[in-house]
Each structure stands twice: as C-alpha cells, then as structure tokens.
Coordinates of C-alpha atoms in Angstrom, one line a residue:
Chain A
M30 CA 76.0 74.5 145.2
I31 CA 75.3 78.2 146.0
D32 CA 71.9 79.3 146.2
S33 CA 72.2 81.4 143.3
D34 CA 72.4 78.6 140.6
R35 CA 69.4 77.2 141.8
D36 CA 67.2 80.1 140.0
H37 CA 69.5 79.2 136.8
Y38 CA 68.9 75.9 135.7
T39 CA 66.0 73.1 134.9
L40 CA 66.4 69.5 134.6
L41 CA 65.1 68.2 131.3
E42 CA 64.0 64.7 130.8
H43 CA 65.9 62.2 128.7
T44 CA 64.8 58.5 128.3
A45 CA 67.9 56.9 129.7
D46 CA 69.7 60.0 130.9
V47 CA 69.8 63.6 132.6
K48 CA 69.7 67.3 130.9
I49 CA 70.4 70.3 132.4
R50 CA 69.5 73.5 130.6
A51 CA 71.7 76.7 132.1
R52 CA 71.0 80.1 131.7
G53 CA 73.2 82.9 132.6
D54 CA 73.9 87.1 132.3
S55 CA 77.7 85.5 130.9
F56 CA 79.2 82.7 129.6
A57 CA 81.3 82.6 132.7
L58 CA 78.4 82.5 134.6
T59 CA 76.3 80.0 132.6
L60 CA 79.3 77.4 133.2
R61 CA 78.8 78.3 136.8
H62 CA 75.2 77.7 137.2
L63 CA 75.8 74.3 135.0
A64 CA 78.3 73.4 137.2
G65 CA 75.7 73.8 140.2
G66 CA 73.0 72.1 138.8
L67 CA 75.4 69.0 138.0
F68 CA 76.6 69.0 141.9
D69 CA 72.7 69.8 143.1
I70 CA 71.2 66.6 140.9
L71 CA 74.4 64.8 142.4
Y72 CA 74.4 65.0 146.3
D73 CA 71.2 64.5 148.5
A74 CA 73.0 65.6 151.8
A75 CA 74.8 68.8 152.8
P76 CA 79.1 68.5 152.8
A77 CA 81.0 68.8 155.6
G78 CA 84.2 69.6 157.1
E79 CA 87.4 72.0 155.5
K80 CA 86.6 74.0 152.6
N81 CA 89.0 73.8 149.7
R82 CA 89.8 75.3 146.7
R83 CA 91.7 74.3 143.7
T84 CA 92.6 76.3 140.6
L85 CA 92.2 74.0 137.4
S86 CA 92.0 74.4 133.7
V87 CA 90.8 73.0 130.4
E88 CA 91.4 73.3 126.9
A89 CA 89.3 72.7 123.7
W90 CA 89.1 73.2 120.6
D91 CA 86.0 75.0 120.4
R92 CA 83.3 76.0 122.4
A93 CA 81.0 73.0 122.3
S94 CA 83.9 71.1 123.4
L95 CA 85.0 73.3 125.8
V96 CA 81.9 72.7 127.7
V97 CA 81.9 68.8 127.3
N98 CA 85.7 68.7 128.5
F99 CA 84.6 71.3 131.6
L100 CA 82.2 69.0 133.1
N101 CA 83.9 65.9 132.5
E102 CA 86.5 67.3 134.4
L103 CA 84.4 67.5 137.0
L104 CA 82.9 64.4 136.6
Y105 CA 86.5 63.1 137.3
W106 CA 87.2 64.7 140.3
I107 CA 83.8 63.8 142.0
E108 CA 84.4 59.8 141.1
E109 CA 88.8 59.8 141.6
E110 CA 89.0 61.9 144.4
L111 CA 85.9 61.4 146.2
I112 CA 85.1 65.3 146.8
H113 CA 81.7 67.1 147.0
P114 CA 82.2 70.1 145.1
T115 CA 80.2 73.4 146.0
A116 CA 81.0 76.0 143.6
V117 CA 82.6 77.2 140.8
N118 CA 84.2 80.5 139.9
V119 CA 85.3 81.0 136.7
L120 CA 88.8 83.3 136.4
A121 CA 89.5 83.3 132.6
V122 CA 87.3 81.8 129.8
S123 CA 87.8 82.1 125.9
D124 CA 86.5 79.8 123.0
R125 CA 89.7 77.2 123.7
G126 CA 90.3 77.4 127.2
L127 CA 88.9 77.8 130.8
T128 CA 90.5 78.6 134.2
F129 CA 88.3 78.1 137.0
I130 CA 88.5 77.6 141.1
L131 CA 86.5 74.6 142.3
E132 CA 85.1 75.0 145.9
W133 CA 84.7 71.5 147.5
Q134 CA 84.0 69.8 150.9
E135 CA 83.9 66.2 152.0
A136 CA 81.3 64.0 150.9
Q137 CA 79.0 62.6 153.1
T138 CA 77.4 60.4 150.7
P139 CA 78.2 59.0 147.6
P140 CA 76.7 60.8 144.5
A141 CA 73.2 59.8 143.8
Y142 CA 74.6 58.7 140.2
E143 CA 77.0 57.3 138.7
I144 CA 77.3 59.7 135.3
K145 CA 79.4 58.2 132.8
A146 CA 80.4 61.5 130.7
A147 CA 78.9 64.6 129.3
T148 CA 77.8 64.2 125.9
Y149 CA 77.8 66.1 122.5
H150 CA 74.3 64.9 122.0
D151 CA 71.7 67.7 121.6
L152 CA 74.5 70.0 123.1
V153 CA 73.4 73.9 123.2
V154 CA 75.9 76.5 123.9
E155 CA 75.8 80.0 123.5
D156 CA 76.9 82.4 125.6
H157 CA 73.8 82.7 128.2
L158 CA 72.6 79.4 127.6
I159 CA 73.7 75.6 127.7
E160 CA 72.0 72.6 127.4
V161 CA 73.8 69.3 127.9
V162 CA 72.8 65.6 128.2
F163 CA 74.3 63.1 130.6
D164 CA 75.2 60.0 130.0
L165 CA 74.3 58.0 133.1
Chain B
M17 CA 61.6 65.1 126.7
S18 CA 62.2 64.9 123.0
Q19 CA 59.9 66.0 120.1
R20 CA 57.9 62.9 118.7
W21 CA 59.4 61.8 115.2
H22 CA 57.3 62.2 112.5
G23 CA 59.6 60.8 109.4
P24 CA 58.5 57.9 107.1
L25 CA 58.7 53.9 107.9
E26 CA 57.7 51.8 105.4
P27 CA 56.9 48.0 105.9
A28 CA 59.6 46.1 105.0
G29 CA 58.8 42.6 105.6
T30 CA 57.8 40.7 108.8
C31 CA 58.5 43.3 112.2
R32 CA 60.8 45.5 109.6
W33 CA 60.8 49.2 109.1
R34 CA 62.6 50.6 106.1
I35 CA 63.6 54.6 106.8
P36 CA 64.3 55.4 103.0
E37 CA 68.0 56.5 102.1
T38 CA 65.5 59.2 100.5
Y39 CA 64.7 60.6 103.8
R40 CA 67.8 62.6 104.3
D41 CA 70.3 63.8 102.2
F42 CA 73.2 62.7 104.2
M43 CA 72.0 59.1 104.2
R44 CA 74.1 56.7 102.3
V45 CA 72.0 53.4 103.2
P46 CA 68.5 53.1 104.2
G47 CA 67.6 52.7 108.0
L48 CA 65.6 49.5 109.1
I49 CA 64.3 49.0 112.6
Y50 CA 63.2 45.8 113.7
A51 CA 59.9 46.3 115.7
H52 CA 56.4 44.9 116.3
E53 CA 53.4 46.7 114.8
D54 CA 52.4 47.5 118.0
M55 CA 56.1 49.1 118.7
L56 CA 55.3 51.8 116.4
D57 CA 53.5 54.2 118.4
A58 CA 56.2 53.9 121.4
L59 CA 58.5 54.2 118.6
R60 CA 57.6 57.6 117.1
Q61 CA 57.7 59.0 120.6
D62 CA 61.6 60.6 120.3
Q63 CA 64.0 61.0 118.5
A64 CA 65.6 57.4 118.3
P65 CA 64.5 56.7 114.6
E66 CA 66.4 60.3 113.5
Q67 CA 69.7 58.9 114.8
V68 CA 69.1 55.9 113.2
A69 CA 69.2 57.8 109.9
H70 CA 72.3 60.0 111.2
V71 CA 74.2 56.8 111.7
A72 CA 73.2 55.9 107.9
S73 CA 75.5 58.8 106.8
L74 CA 78.7 57.5 108.1
P75 CA 81.5 57.0 105.6
G76 CA 81.5 53.1 104.3
I77 CA 78.5 51.6 106.0
V78 CA 77.2 48.5 104.4
K79 CA 74.1 47.5 104.1
A80 CA 71.7 49.7 106.6
S81 CA 71.7 51.7 109.5
L82 CA 70.1 49.0 111.9
A83 CA 68.4 49.5 115.1
M84 CA 66.9 46.0 117.2
P85 CA 63.5 46.2 118.7
D86 CA 64.8 47.5 122.1
I87 CA 66.1 50.5 120.2
H88 CA 65.1 54.1 122.6
Y89 CA 66.8 57.3 122.6
G90 CA 70.7 57.3 122.9
Y91 CA 73.6 59.7 122.3
G92 CA 74.8 59.4 118.7
F93 CA 73.8 55.7 118.0
S94 CA 70.0 55.3 119.2
I95 CA 70.3 52.6 122.1
G96 CA 70.2 49.0 120.0
G97 CA 71.7 50.7 117.0
V98 CA 74.4 48.4 114.6
A99 CA 75.9 49.2 111.8
A100 CA 78.7 47.7 109.9
T101 CA 81.4 49.9 108.1
D102 CA 83.8 48.6 105.6
A103 CA 87.1 47.9 107.3
R104 CA 89.1 49.2 104.2
D105 CA 87.6 52.8 103.9
G106 CA 85.2 52.8 106.2
V107 CA 85.0 54.5 110.0
I108 CA 85.0 53.6 113.5
V109 CA 82.8 55.5 116.0
P110 CA 83.3 55.9 119.5
G111 CA 79.7 57.2 119.7
G112 CA 78.3 53.7 118.3
I113 CA 80.3 51.8 121.3
G114 CA 79.3 54.3 124.1
Y115 CA 80.7 55.1 127.0
D116 CA 80.5 51.9 129.0
I117 CA 83.0 50.1 127.0
N118 CA 81.8 46.0 126.4
C119 CA 78.9 46.9 128.9
G120 CA 78.0 43.0 128.8
V121 CA 76.0 40.3 130.7
R122 CA 76.9 36.7 131.5
L123 CA 74.8 33.8 132.8
L124 CA 75.8 31.2 135.1
R125 CA 73.6 27.8 135.1
S126 CA 74.2 25.8 138.4
D127 CA 72.7 21.9 139.3
L128 CA 70.7 23.7 142.2
T129 CA 66.8 23.8 141.6
K130 CA 64.2 26.4 142.5
D131 CA 63.2 23.8 145.8
E132 CA 66.6 23.8 147.0
V133 CA 67.2 27.5 147.1
S134 CA 64.4 29.4 147.5
K135 CA 64.0 29.2 151.4
H136 CA 67.8 30.6 151.0
A137 CA 67.0 33.2 148.2
E138 CA 67.1 36.4 150.8
A139 CA 70.7 35.2 152.2
V140 CA 71.8 34.4 148.9
V141 CA 71.3 37.9 147.8
N142 CA 72.4 39.4 150.9
E143 CA 75.4 37.5 150.8
L144 CA 76.0 38.7 146.7
Y145 CA 75.0 42.4 148.1
T146 CA 77.8 41.8 151.1
S147 CA 80.7 40.4 149.0
I148 CA 80.6 42.2 145.7
P149 CA 81.2 46.1 145.6
S150 CA 78.8 48.0 144.0
G151 CA 76.8 51.3 144.0
V152 CA 78.1 54.8 142.8
G153 CA 81.9 54.7 142.1
S154 CA 82.1 51.2 143.8
R155 CA 85.9 50.4 144.4
G156 CA 86.5 46.6 145.2
P157 CA 89.3 45.3 147.6
L158 CA 91.3 44.5 144.6
R159 CA 93.8 47.2 144.4
L160 CA 95.9 46.8 140.9
D161 CA 99.2 48.8 140.1
A162 CA 100.6 49.8 136.7
S163 CA 101.6 46.0 135.9
A164 CA 98.8 44.5 136.8
L165 CA 96.6 46.7 135.1
K166 CA 98.7 46.5 132.2
R167 CA 97.8 42.7 132.2
V168 CA 94.5 43.3 132.9
L169 CA 94.0 45.6 129.8
E170 CA 96.1 42.9 127.4
K171 CA 94.7 39.6 128.6
G172 CA 91.1 40.4 130.0
A173 CA 89.5 37.5 131.7
H174 CA 92.2 35.1 131.2
W175 CA 94.3 37.2 133.6
A176 CA 91.6 36.6 136.0
V177 CA 91.5 33.0 136.0
E178 CA 95.5 33.0 136.1
E179 CA 95.2 35.0 139.2
G180 CA 92.8 32.5 140.2
Y181 CA 89.5 33.8 140.0
G182 CA 87.2 31.4 138.1
E183 CA 87.7 28.1 136.2
P184 CA 89.8 28.0 132.8
D185 CA 86.7 26.8 131.2
D186 CA 84.7 30.0 131.5
L187 CA 87.3 31.9 129.3
E188 CA 85.9 29.4 126.4
Y189 CA 82.1 30.4 126.7
C190 CA 82.9 34.3 126.6
E191 CA 82.6 36.3 123.0
E192 CA 86.5 36.7 122.1
G193 CA 87.5 34.4 124.6
G194 CA 87.3 36.9 127.4
C195 CA 90.2 38.7 125.5
M196 CA 90.1 41.1 122.5
E197 CA 93.0 41.3 120.3
G198 CA 94.6 44.5 119.3
A199 CA 94.5 45.7 122.8
Q200 CA 96.9 48.3 123.7
E201 CA 97.3 49.3 127.0
T202 CA 99.5 52.7 126.0
A203 CA 96.7 53.6 123.8
L204 CA 95.2 54.6 127.1
S205 CA 95.6 58.2 128.4
Q206 CA 96.9 58.2 131.8
R207 CA 93.6 59.3 133.5
A208 CA 91.8 56.2 132.1
R209 CA 94.5 54.1 133.5
K210 CA 94.3 55.6 137.3
R211 CA 90.5 55.1 136.7
G212 CA 91.3 51.3 136.3
L213 CA 93.4 51.1 139.5
S214 CA 90.5 50.8 142.3
Q215 CA 87.2 49.8 139.6
Q216 CA 88.1 46.2 139.1
G217 CA 85.8 43.9 140.3
T218 CA 83.0 46.4 141.1
L219 CA 79.4 46.1 140.2
G220 CA 78.5 49.9 139.4
S221 CA 75.3 51.6 139.7
G222 CA 72.6 52.5 137.0
N223 CA 70.9 49.3 135.5
H224 CA 74.2 47.0 135.9
F225 CA 73.2 44.3 138.6
L226 CA 73.3 40.7 140.1
E227 CA 70.4 38.5 139.5
M228 CA 69.6 35.1 141.0
G229 CA 66.7 33.2 139.4
I230 CA 65.1 30.4 138.0
V231 CA 64.5 28.8 134.7
D232 CA 61.0 29.9 134.1
E233 CA 59.9 27.9 131.0
V234 CA 62.0 26.3 128.6
F235 CA 60.5 27.3 124.9
D236 CA 62.9 24.8 122.4
D237 CA 63.9 21.6 124.4
K238 CA 67.0 21.0 122.0
G239 CA 68.3 24.7 122.3
A240 CA 67.9 24.1 126.3
R241 CA 69.6 20.8 126.2
A242 CA 72.3 22.5 124.4
L243 CA 73.3 25.2 127.3
D244 CA 72.2 22.6 129.5
L245 CA 69.3 24.7 130.8
F246 CA 66.1 22.9 132.4
P247 CA 62.9 24.0 133.6
D248 CA 63.2 25.6 137.7
Q249 CA 66.8 25.0 137.4
V250 CA 68.8 27.7 139.4
V251 CA 70.9 30.5 137.2
F252 CA 72.6 33.8 137.8
M253 CA 73.6 36.9 136.1
V254 CA 75.9 39.4 136.3
H255 CA 75.6 43.0 134.5
S256 CA 78.5 45.1 134.3
G257 CA 81.1 46.9 132.3
S258 CA 84.3 48.6 131.9
R259 CA 84.0 51.3 134.5
G260 CA 85.2 54.5 134.8
L261 CA 88.5 53.1 132.8
G262 CA 85.6 52.7 129.8
H263 CA 83.9 56.0 130.2
Q264 CA 87.6 57.9 129.9
V265 CA 88.2 56.3 127.3
C266 CA 85.3 56.9 124.9
S267 CA 85.4 61.0 126.7
D268 CA 89.2 61.0 125.1
F269 CA 88.5 59.9 122.0
L270 CA 85.3 61.9 121.4
N271 CA 88.1 65.0 121.7
V272 CA 90.4 63.0 119.6
M273 CA 87.5 62.1 116.6
G274 CA 86.6 65.8 116.9
S275 CA 89.6 66.7 115.1
A276 CA 89.9 63.9 112.7
V277 CA 86.3 64.6 111.4
K278 CA 88.0 67.8 110.4
K279 CA 91.4 66.6 109.4
Y280 CA 89.6 63.6 107.2
D281 CA 86.8 66.0 105.9
I282 CA 84.1 63.7 107.3
K283 CA 80.7 65.0 107.0
I284 CA 78.4 64.6 110.4
P285 CA 75.1 65.4 111.1
D286 CA 75.3 64.6 115.1
R287 CA 78.9 65.4 116.4
Q288 CA 78.3 62.6 119.3
L289 CA 78.8 60.2 115.9
A290 CA 82.9 62.1 115.5
C291 CA 85.0 58.9 113.6
A292 CA 87.8 58.5 112.1
P293 CA 88.4 56.0 109.2
L294 CA 89.5 52.9 111.0
A295 CA 93.0 52.5 109.1
S296 CA 93.7 55.6 110.2
Q297 CA 96.2 56.2 113.1
E298 CA 93.3 58.3 115.2
G299 CA 91.2 54.8 114.0
Q300 CA 93.8 52.1 115.4
D301 CA 94.8 53.9 118.2
Y302 CA 90.9 53.9 119.4
F303 CA 90.4 49.9 118.2
A304 CA 93.4 49.4 120.3
A305 CA 92.1 51.3 123.3
M306 CA 88.6 50.1 123.5
A307 CA 89.7 46.8 122.9
A308 CA 91.8 47.4 126.4
A309 CA 88.5 48.7 127.8
A310 CA 86.7 45.7 126.6
N311 CA 89.5 43.2 128.4
Y312 CA 89.0 45.2 131.3
A313 CA 85.3 44.4 131.6
W314 CA 85.6 40.8 131.1
A315 CA 88.2 40.6 133.4
N316 CA 85.6 42.5 136.1
R317 CA 82.7 40.1 135.2
Q318 CA 85.1 37.0 135.6
I319 CA 86.4 38.3 138.8
M320 CA 82.5 39.0 139.9
T321 CA 81.6 35.4 138.6
H322 CA 84.0 33.6 141.5
W323 CA 82.7 35.8 144.2
V324 CA 79.0 35.1 143.1
R325 CA 80.3 31.6 143.3
Q326 CA 81.6 32.0 146.9
A327 CA 78.9 34.1 147.8
V328 CA 76.4 31.4 146.9
A329 CA 78.2 28.5 148.2
R330 CA 78.4 30.7 152.0
A331 CA 74.6 30.9 151.6
L332 CA 74.1 27.6 150.8
H333 CA 76.5 26.4 153.6
Q334 CA 78.2 24.3 150.4
S335 CA 81.7 24.3 148.5
A336 CA 82.1 26.3 145.6
G337 CA 82.8 23.2 144.0
E338 CA 79.2 21.7 145.3
C339 CA 77.4 24.2 143.7
R340 CA 78.9 23.5 140.5
L341 CA 78.2 27.4 138.7
K342 CA 79.1 27.1 135.3
L343 CA 79.3 29.7 132.9
V344 CA 76.5 29.4 130.5
Y345 CA 77.9 32.4 128.1
D346 CA 78.7 35.8 128.2
V347 CA 78.1 38.4 125.7
A348 CA 78.9 42.3 125.0
H349 CA 76.4 44.6 123.9
N350 CA 78.8 47.9 124.0
I351 CA 81.3 47.0 121.2
A352 CA 82.8 47.2 117.7
K353 CA 84.5 44.2 116.5
R354 CA 86.4 43.2 113.2
E355 CA 84.5 40.5 111.8
T356 CA 83.8 38.8 108.2
H357 CA 80.3 38.5 106.7
T358 CA 79.2 37.9 103.4
V359 CA 77.6 41.1 101.7
D360 CA 75.8 40.9 98.1
G361 CA 77.6 37.4 97.7
E362 CA 80.9 38.2 98.9
M363 CA 83.0 38.2 102.0
Q364 CA 83.5 41.4 103.4
D365 CA 85.9 42.4 106.2
L366 CA 83.7 44.9 108.6
C367 CA 84.0 47.0 111.7
V368 CA 80.8 46.1 113.6
H369 CA 79.5 48.5 116.2
R370 CA 76.9 47.0 118.5
K371 CA 75.5 49.7 120.8
G372 CA 72.9 48.0 123.2
A373 CA 72.7 45.3 120.9
T374 CA 74.1 41.8 121.1
R375 CA 76.2 39.3 118.5
A376 CA 73.8 36.7 117.4
F377 CA 76.0 34.5 115.6
G378 CA 74.0 31.8 113.9
P379 CA 75.1 28.0 113.8
G380 CA 78.3 26.9 111.9
R381 CA 80.6 30.4 112.9
P382 CA 83.6 29.2 114.2
E383 CA 83.5 32.2 117.1
V384 CA 80.8 30.3 118.6
P385 CA 82.0 27.6 120.9
A386 CA 82.6 24.3 119.9
R387 CA 79.8 22.9 122.3
Y388 CA 77.2 25.4 121.1
R389 CA 78.2 25.4 117.5
E390 CA 75.7 23.1 115.8
W391 CA 72.8 25.6 117.8
G392 CA 73.8 29.0 117.3
Q393 CA 75.3 31.5 119.8
P394 CA 73.3 31.9 123.1
V395 CA 72.4 35.5 123.6
L396 CA 71.1 36.5 127.3
V397 CA 68.6 39.2 127.1
P398 CA 67.9 41.0 130.5
G399 CA 64.1 42.4 131.1
D400 CA 63.4 44.3 134.3
M401 CA 63.9 43.2 138.0
G402 CA 60.4 42.3 138.3
T403 CA 59.7 40.4 135.1
A404 CA 61.5 38.3 133.4
S405 CA 64.9 37.5 131.4
Y406 CA 65.4 35.7 128.2
V407 CA 67.7 33.4 126.6
L408 CA 68.0 33.0 122.8
L409 CA 70.1 31.9 120.0
G410 CA 71.3 33.6 116.8
T411 CA 70.6 32.4 113.8
Q412 CA 71.7 32.0 110.0
R413 CA 69.1 35.0 109.0
A414 CA 70.8 37.4 111.8
M415 CA 74.0 36.1 109.9
E416 CA 72.4 37.1 107.0
E417 CA 70.5 40.3 107.5
T418 CA 72.0 42.0 110.8
F419 CA 75.5 41.1 110.9
G420 CA 74.8 38.7 113.3
S421 CA 73.1 41.1 115.8
T422 CA 70.0 40.8 118.0
C423 CA 68.4 42.5 120.7
H424 CA 69.9 43.3 124.0
G425 CA 67.2 43.9 126.6
A426 CA 64.0 45.5 127.5
G427 CA 64.9 49.1 126.8
R428 CA 64.0 52.1 128.7
R429 CA 60.2 53.9 128.4
M430 CA 60.4 56.1 131.1
S431 CA 63.3 58.3 132.1
R432 CA 65.0 57.8 135.4
T433 CA 63.7 61.6 136.8
A434 CA 60.3 60.2 135.7
A435 CA 60.5 56.8 137.2
K436 CA 61.9 58.6 140.7
K437 CA 58.6 60.9 140.6
R438 CA 56.4 58.2 139.7
V439 CA 57.7 54.7 142.0
D440 CA 58.5 54.8 145.7
G441 CA 61.4 52.7 145.7
R442 CA 60.8 51.4 149.7
Q443 CA 57.4 50.5 148.4
L444 CA 59.1 48.7 145.0
K445 CA 60.9 46.7 147.6
K446 CA 58.2 45.5 149.8
D447 CA 56.0 44.5 146.5
L448 CA 59.2 42.5 144.9
A449 CA 59.4 40.8 148.0
S450 CA 55.9 40.0 148.3
R451 CA 56.2 38.4 145.3
G452 CA 59.0 36.4 146.2
I453 CA 62.2 38.3 145.0
F454 CA 64.2 40.0 147.2
V455 CA 66.4 42.9 146.3
R456 CA 69.3 44.7 148.0
A457 CA 70.1 48.2 146.5
G458 CA 72.0 50.8 146.9
S459 CA 69.4 53.6 147.8
A460 CA 65.8 53.7 147.4
A461 CA 66.0 56.4 144.5
S462 CA 68.5 54.1 142.6
L463 CA 66.1 51.2 142.7
A464 CA 62.8 53.5 141.6
E465 CA 65.0 54.3 138.8
E466 CA 65.2 51.1 137.6
A467 CA 61.6 50.3 138.6
P468 CA 60.1 47.5 136.1
D469 CA 57.5 50.1 134.9
A470 CA 60.6 52.1 133.8
Y471 CA 60.9 49.2 130.8
K472 CA 59.5 48.3 127.8
D473 CA 57.8 45.3 127.8
V474 CA 61.1 42.4 127.3
H475 CA 58.5 39.8 126.1
T476 CA 57.6 41.9 123.2
V477 CA 61.1 42.7 122.2
V478 CA 62.5 38.9 122.2
T479 CA 58.8 38.2 120.6
T480 CA 59.6 40.6 117.9
V481 CA 63.3 39.2 116.8
E482 CA 62.1 35.8 116.8
Q483 CA 59.4 36.8 114.5
A484 CA 62.0 38.5 112.4
G485 CA 64.1 35.3 112.3
I486 CA 67.0 37.0 113.7
S487 CA 67.0 34.8 116.9
R488 CA 65.3 32.0 118.5
I489 CA 63.8 31.7 122.0
V490 CA 65.4 29.1 124.0
A491 CA 64.2 29.5 127.7
R492 CA 62.6 32.4 129.7
L493 CA 64.2 33.0 133.2
R494 CA 62.5 34.5 136.1
P495 CA 64.2 36.4 138.7
L496 CA 64.1 35.5 142.9
G497 CA 66.8 37.8 144.2
V498 CA 68.7 40.9 142.3
V499 CA 71.3 43.1 143.8
K500 CA 71.3 46.5 141.9
G501 CA 74.3 48.7 142.1

C-alpha cells in the first residue's frame, strides 16, 4: 500500500459485503488506487522481508470484466501464495488486456477478510472512477 | 449504503407480498416475497426487492421470482432468493448459486444433556477450535493430490466416509446423499483445482462456524421425536462450504456466461445474472463444475464432522462411540438442483436455484430420508451466535408454492463495516461468556462483524415461514459455545 492510494479510494457500506470506490487521473491510476484500497482493507499489519515483484497479465472481453478479472487475479495470489501485496504498477492497459507489476512482501498476519471475489454487482467502470462490491 | 426501494409490494396472502409483473418491462413473472408486515420497512431499506424483480427477467423462469424472509441485498440474486427455470429451455445462473457453492449447515445430535456438558463447555469449544482449521485462508492437515481431489469432486461425502471420516449412516442424512450426480472434475479450471488441494477439511471465515448448543425448546413433539431431538439435549452445528475452489468456479463461469449472454442473445438487467441455457454446452459445463464444487463442500463438512466427534470425545474424556454424535441432517443453501415439481397441475423438470435459501421438501418426497419421509425434510436455520437457531420441517405447502424452499438464516441487517464500528469484539466475547456462551474466533474484528446485533431477528424469520405455511417449527436451539472462522 503506498500513501498516495489512500487519498484516492473510499470504502462504501454494503449490507453483507465491502464496496470500494477509487478515483484516478487515468484508468491505469484508478486501477492502481483500487488495488491499494483492497490491500489496505485486507491487512492491518505492515509487511516485512524482501520486496518482490512479478509481472502479471489478465485478459477480458470488455472493461468491466477486465476490472473484475484484475481484482480476482490479485485475490488469487493473496490466498494461494499467502503474499502481502503492497502496490500495483500498470504497464499497459486496453479494454481487453492489462499487464501490471505486482509488488509484495511477506505477510505478517493473515488478511482481515476472506474475500470470495470481486463482483459485477453495482460495478461502475469509468476512466477516472471505479466502484466494486467484493463478496465476503 | 444502498438506496431505499420504492417499488410496489402488493399484499398476496399471509406474509406474502407481490411485485407485479408490470413493475418492470423485463419481468416475465411476478416477484413474491415472504415477509411479516413488521419486516416491510426493513425490506425497503435496500435494493434487495429490485433484485427479486431482476431475477424475474430470466429466460424460462417459472411461476415467480421468490424471496424468503431472510432476504437481504446480494449481487445478482438477493440473498434468500429462489428461482426455478424450465430445464428444457430455461437458463442456469451462477449468480443464483453464489460464490460459496453448497455453503450449507449440518446438525449433529448427541445422547448428552446440558447438565453433563455445561461445565465442560469451554473445554469443548477450545478443543473444537484447536482441532478444526478455521479463519481466513485456513488450510488443514489434509493435502490432497490430483487423484484424491478428483475423487472428492466426483464422490463428495462418500469419499470422506470411504477414507474413514465418519460413518456410512451419515450419507443417508445429507441432501443428495452427500454427492451430486453429474459432477465432472474436468469442468473445473486448473486454478480452481489448485485451490482445492489444501482447503479440504477447513471451516474458513466470515459467517462460517462450529457451534455447540442445546435443544432449548420443543414446539412440535412428534416432529422432534422423528428427529430424535429432546429438551436439554446437546447438539452441534457445522456451517461451511466449498472454500476457494467454489469461489473460483463461480468466477470462472461468470466469464463464460458473460460471453454466453451475447451468444444466445439473452437480455439481463444486471451483469451478475449472466447465464446460459441449461441445455447449452456452457450451461452443462457450469452444472458439472457446480456439482463438483458442491461435492467438495459435502466432503468438507463430512471431514469436519469426524473431527468434531473426535474433539468432543477428547474434551469429555470419552470415546467417540460413547458421545454418539449422529447426523440429523445436512442442508445446502447455495445451490441449483434438477428437481421435478408440479406446476399448473403438470409435472415439470426444473432447475431450482436457491441462493441463501434451503430446500424444504414436504412429507412423502422420495428425496427425504425414509426415516423422516412421513414428516418432511429437516431444515436447519442458524441464527446469530448469541440468540438461537431453529430446526424446521418442510411442508406440502412449500412444495406447492416455493418449489419446496424456505429460509436459510437470520439475514444480515448491518454491514460488516458498521458492525465493526459499533461492536467491540473483545467486549462481545466477555458479554457472551457472561451468558454462558463461550466463543473462540480468529480475531476480535471477525467476531465483531458477526455480532448478534448485525443480524435480523431469527425468531421473526422462522415465525414468518411458519405463518406462511412453508415450514413447521420443530425446535429452538440455544448456543453454549461457538467457534467462528
């Protein structure tokens, strides 16, 4: 989580779940801030250890599914690889593809939530605004 | 928070409220919500009724889009939603099952009484907590290889019993006998299978729990005798699902269905309702994958049942045989099933989606275990950790009106964020202990999110389904100890 993300996302209430609204100066930055918001709600403790980076790609068939698939890719790595992601840097993005660098360190605690998935429900995807409901 | 809903709710009989088909152009059938009049204001506080209207748009939907009184805002379907589609030309909707495929609950009865156990309650809860992996991303001592996972996915609870986790009798008291037909391991993505290798035999987090309780009050003597329940009897509940494997199946198939709606020119008002004709390749593939995930969940609850038996025996310094924990029943509350129901006087083959709703078959149905068939299917309705849970029976009225379905729980009324702000988890644990309810949880925050105040009143929910005639209340259970994930 980098400090600048914190100024660009808001947690919104949803009866059973968590909703994040992120804003950015570009679609790439909005995705980055959205990821920062996700990491921030998942971890209370700071990560530790060596900093790692990995380049990941997701494909989709429109922007909405690109956002959902991007977030679900992050959730997969968090759950399956037990990592604490700290930042996302978008390398390339179109309506159907996204390549990004995921930075992470060792998680000191498990995530605060077991998020099942990012959903399409009430999904808002614009260049400068994304709203996503996560199913807990 | 979601906006208040201002749509029409027309009285349609006792505890029944209709959203007329004319409310939205896309509705093919009316909506029908089961709710007590006192619930209406709460019902309108979010857009859950709009989701009931959305579901009414699904191709092939039969009779009505239904919602049970524990309805609350979901994604695509409302929680508490039930929809049956014609198996010949209707659709199957991953969003009508949800991410936690075959999330469900099972009830174990014992020969023990409250007096025999109450002074050991804390020890039992501690033993359960240390014996059964729980919490966010929990992984257990079981590590499946690809071959074992294949058998889990195709055989469900049968695999677990064959491996020594439980008793053959257990299978008779699970919906579908603990194994859904039509499951195909090959329908799952590599990623879904990978997620299943390390999470078998784990509780997970969120609203999943293990609970020790007692039969607090019996309302239906004959029904209780049929289920071998009696006042002050110690019972156990296990609530969990298909873990990350099920979540991945749902996510994978939402992508598949996203293209299917275009391919088959299906118009949906909410993308979370992406679907495909059940008879299409996409629909058949999803059904095979969903059934496999459902089997994973049945195996999961079966393994935890075995560990509950062992943990209780250890805590009470008895053998597992002496404790005699017998399975009363295991219900699924996030699932789609092929079922035959009478619609307009004719038998029809349907795909019944239950999203946060429980099958509640009435007396005489062959799917109900022979032992209970005269009485109807047992229904387990967990409340919150500080109040009560209920055991119900399905009714003939449910068969006629709701495709044999009823409520599944209390239903949330407060967001997790709001609950964490309002409730101090550590204080809650103390308060519950002062009332004789011992709780172990992964964290104070996760406990706060599941605080009793975050849920609706389960008494009102079950009273509503009884007044509506779609279930009969048999007994109320009161918690003595809870393990929260």
